[in-house]
PDB file of C-alpha atoms in Angstrom:
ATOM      1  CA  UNK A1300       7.883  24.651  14.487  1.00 31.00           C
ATOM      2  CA  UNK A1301      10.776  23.215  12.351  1.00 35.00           C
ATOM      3  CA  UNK A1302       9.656  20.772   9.172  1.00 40.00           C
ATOM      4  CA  UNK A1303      11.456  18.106  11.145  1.00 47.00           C
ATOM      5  CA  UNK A1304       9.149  18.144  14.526  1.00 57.00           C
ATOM      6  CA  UNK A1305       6.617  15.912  14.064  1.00 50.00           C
ATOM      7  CA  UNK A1306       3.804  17.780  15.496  1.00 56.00           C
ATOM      8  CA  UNK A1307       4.477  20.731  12.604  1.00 74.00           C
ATOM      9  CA  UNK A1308       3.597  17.544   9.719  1.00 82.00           C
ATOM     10  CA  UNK A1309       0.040  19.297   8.948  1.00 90.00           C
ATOM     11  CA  UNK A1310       0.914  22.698   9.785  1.00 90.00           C
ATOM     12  CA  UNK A1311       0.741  23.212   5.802  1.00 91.00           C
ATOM     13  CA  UNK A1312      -2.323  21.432   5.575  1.00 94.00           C
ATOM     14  CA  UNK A1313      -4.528  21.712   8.533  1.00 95.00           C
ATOM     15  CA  UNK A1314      -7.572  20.814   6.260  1.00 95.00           C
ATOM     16  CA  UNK A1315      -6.242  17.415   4.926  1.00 94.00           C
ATOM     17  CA  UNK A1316      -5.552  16.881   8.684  1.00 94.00           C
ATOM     18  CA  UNK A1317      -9.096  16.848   9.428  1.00 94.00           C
ATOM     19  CA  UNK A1318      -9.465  15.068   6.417  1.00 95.00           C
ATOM     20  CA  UNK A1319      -7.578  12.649   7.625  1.00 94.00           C
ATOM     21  CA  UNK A1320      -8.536  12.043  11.224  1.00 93.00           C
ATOM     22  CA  UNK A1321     -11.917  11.974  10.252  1.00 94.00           C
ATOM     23  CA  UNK A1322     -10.995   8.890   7.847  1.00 94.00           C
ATOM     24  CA  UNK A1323      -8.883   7.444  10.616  1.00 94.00           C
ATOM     25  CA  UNK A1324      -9.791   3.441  11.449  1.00 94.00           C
ATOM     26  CA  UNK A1325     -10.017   2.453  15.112  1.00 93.00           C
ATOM     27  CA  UNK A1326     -12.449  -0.110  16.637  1.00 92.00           C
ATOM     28  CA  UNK A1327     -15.458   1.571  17.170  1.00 93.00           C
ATOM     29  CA  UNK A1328     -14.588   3.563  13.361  1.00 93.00           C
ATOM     30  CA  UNK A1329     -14.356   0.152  12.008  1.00 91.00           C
ATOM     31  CA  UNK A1330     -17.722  -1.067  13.472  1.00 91.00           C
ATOM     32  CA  UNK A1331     -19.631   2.023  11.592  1.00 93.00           C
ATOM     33  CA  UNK A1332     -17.753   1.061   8.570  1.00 90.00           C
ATOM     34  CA  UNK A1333     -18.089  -2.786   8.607  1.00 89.00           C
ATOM     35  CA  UNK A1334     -22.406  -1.542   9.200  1.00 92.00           C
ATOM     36  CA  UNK A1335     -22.361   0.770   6.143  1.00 92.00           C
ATOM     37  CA  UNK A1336     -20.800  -1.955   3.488  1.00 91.00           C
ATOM     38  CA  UNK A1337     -23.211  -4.793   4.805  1.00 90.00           C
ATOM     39  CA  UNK A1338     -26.382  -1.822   4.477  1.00 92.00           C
ATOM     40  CA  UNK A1339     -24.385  -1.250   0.966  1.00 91.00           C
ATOM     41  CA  UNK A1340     -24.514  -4.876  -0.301  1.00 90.00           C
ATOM     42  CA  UNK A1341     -27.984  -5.423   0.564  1.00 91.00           C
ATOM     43  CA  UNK A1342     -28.650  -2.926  -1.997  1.00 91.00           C
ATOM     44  CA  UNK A1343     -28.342  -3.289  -5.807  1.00 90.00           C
ATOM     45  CA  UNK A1344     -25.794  -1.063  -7.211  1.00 87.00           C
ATOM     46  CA  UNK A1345     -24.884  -0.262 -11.256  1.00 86.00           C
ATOM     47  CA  UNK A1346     -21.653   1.872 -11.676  1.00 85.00           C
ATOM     48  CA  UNK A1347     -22.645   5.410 -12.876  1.00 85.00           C
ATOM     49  CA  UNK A1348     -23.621   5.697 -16.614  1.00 81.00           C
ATOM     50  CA  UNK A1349     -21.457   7.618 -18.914  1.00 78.00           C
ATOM     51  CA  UNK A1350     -22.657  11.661 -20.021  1.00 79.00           C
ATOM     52  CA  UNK A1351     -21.769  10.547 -23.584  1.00 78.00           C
ATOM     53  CA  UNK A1352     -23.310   8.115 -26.221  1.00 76.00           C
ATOM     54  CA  UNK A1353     -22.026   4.953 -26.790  1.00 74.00           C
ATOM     55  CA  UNK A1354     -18.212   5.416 -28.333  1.00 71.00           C
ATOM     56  CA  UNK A1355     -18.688   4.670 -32.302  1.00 77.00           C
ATOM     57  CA  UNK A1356     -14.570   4.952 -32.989  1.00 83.00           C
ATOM     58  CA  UNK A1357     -13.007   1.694 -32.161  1.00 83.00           C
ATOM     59  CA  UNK A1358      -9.459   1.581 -30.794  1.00 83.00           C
ATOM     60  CA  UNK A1359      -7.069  -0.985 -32.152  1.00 86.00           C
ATOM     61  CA  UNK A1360      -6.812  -3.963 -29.898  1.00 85.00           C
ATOM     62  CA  UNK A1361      -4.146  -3.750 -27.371  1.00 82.00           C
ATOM     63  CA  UNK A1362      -1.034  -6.021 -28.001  1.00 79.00           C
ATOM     64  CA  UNK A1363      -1.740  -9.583 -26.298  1.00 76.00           C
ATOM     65  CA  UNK A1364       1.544  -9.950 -24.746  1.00 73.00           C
ATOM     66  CA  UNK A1365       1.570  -6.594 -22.895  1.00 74.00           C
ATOM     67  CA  UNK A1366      -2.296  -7.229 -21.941  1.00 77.00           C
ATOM     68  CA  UNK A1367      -1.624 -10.567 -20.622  1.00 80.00           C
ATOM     69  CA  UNK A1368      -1.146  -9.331 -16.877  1.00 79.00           C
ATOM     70  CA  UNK A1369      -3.927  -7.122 -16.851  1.00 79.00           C
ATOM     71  CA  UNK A1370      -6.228  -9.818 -17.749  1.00 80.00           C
ATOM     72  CA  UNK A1371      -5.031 -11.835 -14.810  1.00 80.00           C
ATOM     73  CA  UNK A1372      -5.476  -9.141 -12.333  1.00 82.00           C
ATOM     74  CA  UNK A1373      -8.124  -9.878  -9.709  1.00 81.00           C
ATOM     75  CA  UNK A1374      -8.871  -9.157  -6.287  1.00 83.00           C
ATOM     76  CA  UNK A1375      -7.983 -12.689  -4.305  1.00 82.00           C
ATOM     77  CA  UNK A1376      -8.229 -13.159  -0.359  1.00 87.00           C
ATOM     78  CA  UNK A1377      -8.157 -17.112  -0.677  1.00 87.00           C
ATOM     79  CA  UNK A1378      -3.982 -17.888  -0.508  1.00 90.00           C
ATOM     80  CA  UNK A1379      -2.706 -21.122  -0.738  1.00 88.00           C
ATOM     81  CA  UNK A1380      -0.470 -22.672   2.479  1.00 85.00           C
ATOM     82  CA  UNK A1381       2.706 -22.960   1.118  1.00 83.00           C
ATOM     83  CA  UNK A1382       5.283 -20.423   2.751  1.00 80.00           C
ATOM     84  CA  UNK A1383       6.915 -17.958  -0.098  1.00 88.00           C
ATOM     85  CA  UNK A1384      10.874 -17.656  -0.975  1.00 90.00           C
ATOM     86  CA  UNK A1385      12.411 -13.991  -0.611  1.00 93.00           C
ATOM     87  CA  UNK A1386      12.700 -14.284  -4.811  1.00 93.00           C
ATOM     88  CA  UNK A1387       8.756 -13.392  -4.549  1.00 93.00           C
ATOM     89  CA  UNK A1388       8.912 -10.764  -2.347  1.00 94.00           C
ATOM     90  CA  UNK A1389      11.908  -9.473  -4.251  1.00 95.00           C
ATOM     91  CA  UNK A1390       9.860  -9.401  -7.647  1.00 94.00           C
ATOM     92  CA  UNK A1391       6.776  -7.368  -5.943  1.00 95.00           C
ATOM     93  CA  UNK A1392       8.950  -5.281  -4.497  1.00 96.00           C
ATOM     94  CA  UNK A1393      11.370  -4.723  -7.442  1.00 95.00           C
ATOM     95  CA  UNK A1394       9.097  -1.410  -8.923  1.00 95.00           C
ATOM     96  CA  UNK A1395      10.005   0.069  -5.451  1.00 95.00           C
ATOM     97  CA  UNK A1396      13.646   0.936  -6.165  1.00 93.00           C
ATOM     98  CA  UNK A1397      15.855   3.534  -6.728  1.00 88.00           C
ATOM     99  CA  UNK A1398      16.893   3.742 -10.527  1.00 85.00           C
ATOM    100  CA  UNK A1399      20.277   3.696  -9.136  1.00 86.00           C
ATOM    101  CA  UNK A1400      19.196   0.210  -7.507  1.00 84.00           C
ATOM    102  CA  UNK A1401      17.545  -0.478 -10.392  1.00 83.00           C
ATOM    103  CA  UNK A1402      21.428  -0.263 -12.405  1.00 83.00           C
ATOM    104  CA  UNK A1403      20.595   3.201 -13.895  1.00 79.00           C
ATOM    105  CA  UNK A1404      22.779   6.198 -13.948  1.00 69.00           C
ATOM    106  CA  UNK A1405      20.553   8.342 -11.273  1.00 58.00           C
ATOM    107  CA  UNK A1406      23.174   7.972  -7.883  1.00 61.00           C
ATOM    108  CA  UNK A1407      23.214  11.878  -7.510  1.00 64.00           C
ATOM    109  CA  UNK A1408      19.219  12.623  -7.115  1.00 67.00           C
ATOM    110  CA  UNK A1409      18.017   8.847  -5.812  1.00 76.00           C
ATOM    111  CA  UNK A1410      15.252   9.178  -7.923  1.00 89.00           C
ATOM    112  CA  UNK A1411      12.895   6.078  -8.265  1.00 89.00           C
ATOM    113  CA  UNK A1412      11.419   4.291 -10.499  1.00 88.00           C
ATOM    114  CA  UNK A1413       7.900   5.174  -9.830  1.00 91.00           C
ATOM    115  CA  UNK A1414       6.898   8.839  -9.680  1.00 91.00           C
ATOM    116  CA  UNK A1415       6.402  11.289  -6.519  1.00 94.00           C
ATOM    117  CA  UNK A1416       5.250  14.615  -6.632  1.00 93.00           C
ATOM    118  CA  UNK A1417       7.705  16.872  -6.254  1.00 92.00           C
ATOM    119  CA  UNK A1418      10.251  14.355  -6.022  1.00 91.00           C
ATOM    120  CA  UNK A1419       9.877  14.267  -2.018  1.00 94.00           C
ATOM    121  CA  UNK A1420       9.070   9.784  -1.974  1.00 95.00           C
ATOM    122  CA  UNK A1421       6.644  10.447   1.056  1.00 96.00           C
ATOM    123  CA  UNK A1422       5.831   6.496   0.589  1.00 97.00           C
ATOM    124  CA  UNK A1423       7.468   4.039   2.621  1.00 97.00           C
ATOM    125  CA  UNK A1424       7.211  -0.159   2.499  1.00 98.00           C
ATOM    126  CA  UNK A1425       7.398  -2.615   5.106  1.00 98.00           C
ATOM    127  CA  UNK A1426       6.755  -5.718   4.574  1.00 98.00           C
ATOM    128  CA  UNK A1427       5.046  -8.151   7.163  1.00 97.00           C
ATOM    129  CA  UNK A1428       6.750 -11.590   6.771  1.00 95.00           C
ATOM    130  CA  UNK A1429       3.667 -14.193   7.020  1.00 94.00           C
ATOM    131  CA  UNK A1430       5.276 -17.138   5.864  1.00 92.00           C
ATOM    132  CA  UNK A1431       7.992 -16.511   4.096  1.00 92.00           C
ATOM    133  CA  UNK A1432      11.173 -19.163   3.908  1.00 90.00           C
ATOM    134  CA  UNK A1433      14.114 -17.262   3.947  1.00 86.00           C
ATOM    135  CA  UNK A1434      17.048 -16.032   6.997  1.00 90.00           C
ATOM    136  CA  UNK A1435      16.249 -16.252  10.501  1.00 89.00           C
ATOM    137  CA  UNK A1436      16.383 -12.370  10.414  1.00 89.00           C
ATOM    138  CA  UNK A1437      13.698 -12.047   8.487  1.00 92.00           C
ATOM    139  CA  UNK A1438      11.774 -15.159   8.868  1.00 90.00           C
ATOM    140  CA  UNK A1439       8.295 -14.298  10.649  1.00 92.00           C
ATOM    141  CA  UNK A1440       9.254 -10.356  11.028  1.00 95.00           C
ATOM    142  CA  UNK A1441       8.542  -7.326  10.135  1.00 97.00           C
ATOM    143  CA  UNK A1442      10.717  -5.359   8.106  1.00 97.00           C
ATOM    144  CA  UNK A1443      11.272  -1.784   6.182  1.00 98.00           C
ATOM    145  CA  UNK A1444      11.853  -1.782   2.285  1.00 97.00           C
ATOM    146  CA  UNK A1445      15.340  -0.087   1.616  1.00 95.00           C
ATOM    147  CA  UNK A1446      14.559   1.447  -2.180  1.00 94.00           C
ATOM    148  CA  UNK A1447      18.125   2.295  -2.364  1.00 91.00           C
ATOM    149  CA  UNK A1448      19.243  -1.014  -1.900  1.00 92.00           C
ATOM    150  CA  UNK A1449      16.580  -2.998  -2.813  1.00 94.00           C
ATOM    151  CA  UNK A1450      16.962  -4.894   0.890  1.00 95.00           C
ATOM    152  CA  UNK A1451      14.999  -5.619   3.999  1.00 96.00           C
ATOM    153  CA  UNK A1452      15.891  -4.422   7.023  1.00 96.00           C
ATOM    154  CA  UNK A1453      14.029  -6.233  10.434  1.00 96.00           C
ATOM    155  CA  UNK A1454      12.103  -4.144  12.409  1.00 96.00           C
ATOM    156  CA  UNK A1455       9.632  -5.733  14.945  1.00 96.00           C
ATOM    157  CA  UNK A1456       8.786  -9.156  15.339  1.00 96.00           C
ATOM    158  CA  UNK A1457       5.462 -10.236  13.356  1.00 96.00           C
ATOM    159  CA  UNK A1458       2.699 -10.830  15.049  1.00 96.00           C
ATOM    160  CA  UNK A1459       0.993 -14.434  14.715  1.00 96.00           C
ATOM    161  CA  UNK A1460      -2.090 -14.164  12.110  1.00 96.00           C
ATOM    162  CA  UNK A1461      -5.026 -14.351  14.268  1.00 96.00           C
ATOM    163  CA  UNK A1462      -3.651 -11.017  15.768  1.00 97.00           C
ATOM    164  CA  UNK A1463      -2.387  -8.989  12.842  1.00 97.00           C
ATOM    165  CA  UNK A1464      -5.451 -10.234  10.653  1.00 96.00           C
ATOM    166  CA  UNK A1465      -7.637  -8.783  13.583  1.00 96.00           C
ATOM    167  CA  UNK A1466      -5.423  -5.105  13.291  1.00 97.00           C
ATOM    168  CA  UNK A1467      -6.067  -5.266   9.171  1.00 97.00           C
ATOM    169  CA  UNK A1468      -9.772  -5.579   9.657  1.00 95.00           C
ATOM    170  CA  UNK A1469      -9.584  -8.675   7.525  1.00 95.00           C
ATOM    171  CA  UNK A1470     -11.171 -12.523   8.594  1.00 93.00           C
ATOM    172  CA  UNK A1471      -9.577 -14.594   6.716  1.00 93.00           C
ATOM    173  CA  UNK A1472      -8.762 -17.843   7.819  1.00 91.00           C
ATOM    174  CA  UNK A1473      -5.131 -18.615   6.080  1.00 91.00           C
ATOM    175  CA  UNK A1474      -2.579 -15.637   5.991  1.00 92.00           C
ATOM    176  CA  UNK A1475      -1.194 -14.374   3.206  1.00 94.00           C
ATOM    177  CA  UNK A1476       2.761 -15.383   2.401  1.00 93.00           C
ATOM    178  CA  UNK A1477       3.596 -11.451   3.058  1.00 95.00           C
ATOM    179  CA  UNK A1478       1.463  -8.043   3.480  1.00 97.00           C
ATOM    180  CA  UNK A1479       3.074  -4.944   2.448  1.00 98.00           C
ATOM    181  CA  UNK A1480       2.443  -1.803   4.615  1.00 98.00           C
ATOM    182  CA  UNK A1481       2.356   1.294   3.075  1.00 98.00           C
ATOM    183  CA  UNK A1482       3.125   4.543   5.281  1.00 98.00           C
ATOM    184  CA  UNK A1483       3.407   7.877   4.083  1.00 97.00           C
ATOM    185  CA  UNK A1484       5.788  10.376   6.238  1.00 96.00           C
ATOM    186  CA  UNK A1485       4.173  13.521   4.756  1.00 95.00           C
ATOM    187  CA  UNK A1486       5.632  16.362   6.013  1.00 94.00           C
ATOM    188  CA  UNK A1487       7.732  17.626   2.805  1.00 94.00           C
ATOM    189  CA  UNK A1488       4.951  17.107   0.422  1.00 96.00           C
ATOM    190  CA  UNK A1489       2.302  18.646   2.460  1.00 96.00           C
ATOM    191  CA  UNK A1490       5.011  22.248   3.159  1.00 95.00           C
ATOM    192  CA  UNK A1491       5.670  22.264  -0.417  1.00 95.00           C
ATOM    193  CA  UNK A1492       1.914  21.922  -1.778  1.00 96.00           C
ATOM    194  CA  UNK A1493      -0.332  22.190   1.077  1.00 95.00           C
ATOM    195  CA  UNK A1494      -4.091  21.314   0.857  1.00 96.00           C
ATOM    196  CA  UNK A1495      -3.221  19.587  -2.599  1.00 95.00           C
ATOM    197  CA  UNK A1496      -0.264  17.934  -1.438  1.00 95.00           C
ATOM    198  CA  UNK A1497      -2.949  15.955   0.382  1.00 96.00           C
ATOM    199  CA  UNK A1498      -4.362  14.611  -2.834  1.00 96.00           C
ATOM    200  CA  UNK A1499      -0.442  13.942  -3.968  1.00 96.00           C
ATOM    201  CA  UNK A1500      -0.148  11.903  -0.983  1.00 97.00           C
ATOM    202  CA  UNK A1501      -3.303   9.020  -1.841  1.00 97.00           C
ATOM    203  CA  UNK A1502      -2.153   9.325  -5.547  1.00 96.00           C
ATOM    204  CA  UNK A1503       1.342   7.937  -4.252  1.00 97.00           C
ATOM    205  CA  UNK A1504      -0.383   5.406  -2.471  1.00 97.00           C
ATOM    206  CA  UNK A1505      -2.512   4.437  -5.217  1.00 96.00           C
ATOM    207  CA  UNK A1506       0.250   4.220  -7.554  1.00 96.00           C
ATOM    208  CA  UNK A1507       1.832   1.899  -5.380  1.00 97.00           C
ATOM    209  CA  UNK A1508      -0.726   0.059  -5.082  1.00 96.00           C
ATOM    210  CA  UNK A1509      -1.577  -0.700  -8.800  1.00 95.00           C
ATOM    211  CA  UNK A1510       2.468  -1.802  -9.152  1.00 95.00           C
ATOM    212  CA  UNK A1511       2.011  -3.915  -6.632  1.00 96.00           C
ATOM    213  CA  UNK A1512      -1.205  -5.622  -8.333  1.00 94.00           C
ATOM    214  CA  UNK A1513       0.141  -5.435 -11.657  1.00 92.00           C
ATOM    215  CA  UNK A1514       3.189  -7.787  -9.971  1.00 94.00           C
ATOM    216  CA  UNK A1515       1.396 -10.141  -8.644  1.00 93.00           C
ATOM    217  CA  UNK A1516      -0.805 -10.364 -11.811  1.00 91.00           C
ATOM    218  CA  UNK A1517       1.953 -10.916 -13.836  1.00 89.00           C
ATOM    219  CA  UNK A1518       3.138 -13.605 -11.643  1.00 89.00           C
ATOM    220  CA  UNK A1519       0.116 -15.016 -11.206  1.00 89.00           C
ATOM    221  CA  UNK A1520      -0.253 -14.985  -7.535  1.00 91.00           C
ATOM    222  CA  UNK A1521      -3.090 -13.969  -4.841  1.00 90.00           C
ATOM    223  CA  UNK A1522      -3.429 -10.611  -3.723  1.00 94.00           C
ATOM    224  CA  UNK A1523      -5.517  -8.066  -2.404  1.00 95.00           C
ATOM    225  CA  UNK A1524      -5.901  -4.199  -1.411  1.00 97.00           C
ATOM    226  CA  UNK A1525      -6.460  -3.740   2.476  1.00 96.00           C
ATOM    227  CA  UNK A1526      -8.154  -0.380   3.897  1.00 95.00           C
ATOM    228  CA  UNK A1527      -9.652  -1.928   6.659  1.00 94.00           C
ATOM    229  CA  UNK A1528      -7.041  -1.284   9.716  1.00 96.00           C
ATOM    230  CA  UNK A1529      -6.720   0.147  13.120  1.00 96.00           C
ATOM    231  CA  UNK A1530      -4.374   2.811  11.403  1.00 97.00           C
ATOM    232  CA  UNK A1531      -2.695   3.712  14.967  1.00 97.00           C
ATOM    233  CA  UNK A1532      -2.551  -0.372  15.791  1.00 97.00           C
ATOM    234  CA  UNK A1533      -0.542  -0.914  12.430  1.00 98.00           C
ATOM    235  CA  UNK A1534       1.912   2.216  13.188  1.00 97.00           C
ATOM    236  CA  UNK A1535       2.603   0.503  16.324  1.00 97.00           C
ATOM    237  CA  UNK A1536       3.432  -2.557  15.251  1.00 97.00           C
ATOM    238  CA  UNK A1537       6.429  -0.831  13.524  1.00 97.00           C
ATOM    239  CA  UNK A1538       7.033   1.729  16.315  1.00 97.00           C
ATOM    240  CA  UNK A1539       5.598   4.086  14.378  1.00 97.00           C
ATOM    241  CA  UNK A1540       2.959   6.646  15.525  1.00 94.00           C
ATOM    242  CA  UNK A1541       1.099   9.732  14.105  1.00 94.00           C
ATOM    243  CA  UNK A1542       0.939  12.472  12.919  1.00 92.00           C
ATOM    244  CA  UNK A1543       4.780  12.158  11.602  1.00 94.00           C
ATOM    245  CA  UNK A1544       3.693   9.121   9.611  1.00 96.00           C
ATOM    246  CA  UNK A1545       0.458   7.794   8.091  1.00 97.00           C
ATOM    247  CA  UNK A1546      -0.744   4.223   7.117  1.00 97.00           C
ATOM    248  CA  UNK A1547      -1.653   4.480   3.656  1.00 97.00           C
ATOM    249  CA  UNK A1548      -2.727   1.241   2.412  1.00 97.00           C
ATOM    250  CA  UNK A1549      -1.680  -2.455   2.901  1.00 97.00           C
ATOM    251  CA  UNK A1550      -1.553  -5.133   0.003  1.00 97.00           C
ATOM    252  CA  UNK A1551      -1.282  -8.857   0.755  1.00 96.00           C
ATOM    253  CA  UNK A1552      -0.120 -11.077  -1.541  1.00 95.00           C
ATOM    254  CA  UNK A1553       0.765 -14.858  -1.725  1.00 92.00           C
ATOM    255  CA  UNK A1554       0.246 -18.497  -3.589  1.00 90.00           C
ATOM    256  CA  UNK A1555      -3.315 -18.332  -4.783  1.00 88.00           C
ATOM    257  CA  UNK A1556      -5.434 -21.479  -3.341  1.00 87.00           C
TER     258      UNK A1556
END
């Protein structure tokens, strides 16, 4: 099969793909999962202890301005009501461009700001438009991150909250201004590393993911890591569908409450 069929995306990797099914989300998955934390937080947990003694070198104190964000980081599901302008999204998206977009010098290779393995930018945003004010187009949409030129382009109408909070596996009662999807089209990583192309795959998506947190930190807004979705449910709502793509990871993000 040709790189460019979609069947032929784990051909590479056939042992990430049953990595990956296995740690597919659907309904009854979800259930399982949902069962397993509640058993989990019943019991009392202590992060694993260090092989080492006690550090007895010191490190100089980290400069206050540059820490500043980082202390403001937190996990926050509680948003406030007000709808968002597209200068938000724009500012949590901004670590998502091209350096070319970004008004460096890199027009021949594209390359981005953040770092891919291989150079191959298997990560791809969309952006589900909660309540965001901003044109009709995009108002109450769905709609695919263009890196290159740091735009949104309307893909699917959003769904109301009650039914896309039910695909995220989340229960919260007001919606986030905006939740970014993250989907990985995996194909040219996976040929060019196989089985470890895998791992380059959820390091993408984690790297993502901390940029994203680190923006919203910074700005002092609400946001929030989501790995609880129907994985096929949230490919469909951008007429996507496996195995050509993968949902990675969603973050949601808004006014804090």
């Amino acid at each position: 099969m040709s790189s460019s069929d979609p069947d032929s995306t784990f051909d590479a990797a056939p042992l990430f793909h049953l990595f990956w099914d296995n740690s597919t989300l659907n309904p009854s998955r979800a259930q399982v999962m949902h069962e397993r934390i509640a058993h989990d937080a019943a019991r009392p947990y202590q992060p694993p202890r260090p092989l080492h003694a006690a550090a007895g070198v010191a490190l100089p104190a980290p400069c206050a301005e540059r820490n500043t964000a980082w202390l403001q980081r937190r996990s926050a599901r509680a948003f406030g009501s007000a709808p968002w302008t597209l200068d938000a999204v724009a500012h949590l998206l901004a670590p998502l461009r091209t350096r070319e977009a970004a008004g460096l010098c890199d027009a021949a290779t594209q390359t981005r700001l953040l770092p891919s393995g291989g150079g191959k930018y298997p990560v791809q945003a969309y952006v589900a438009l909660c309540r965001v004010d901003g044109p009709p187009d995009l108002q109450n949409n769905l709609a695919w991150y263009d890196p290159a030129r740091h735009a949104l382009t309307p893909v699917a109408p959003c769904p109301d909250w009650p039914t896309l909070a039910k695909t995220l596996g989340v229960d919260w009662a007001v919606a986030p201004a905006f939740v970014v999807l993250l989907v990985a089209e995996g194909a040219g990583t996976l040929a060019k590393y196989g089985e470890r192309g895998g791992r380059f795959l959820l390091i993408e998506a984690g790297v993502h993911l901390g940029t994203l947190g680190y923006q919203a930190a910074e700005a002092g807004w609400a946001g929030s890591a989501i790995a609880s979705f129907d994985d096929d449910a949230v490919l469909a709502l951008l007429g996507l569908s496996a195995p050509r793509h993968l949902a990675m990871l969603a973050y949601a993000c808004g006014p804090a409450a």
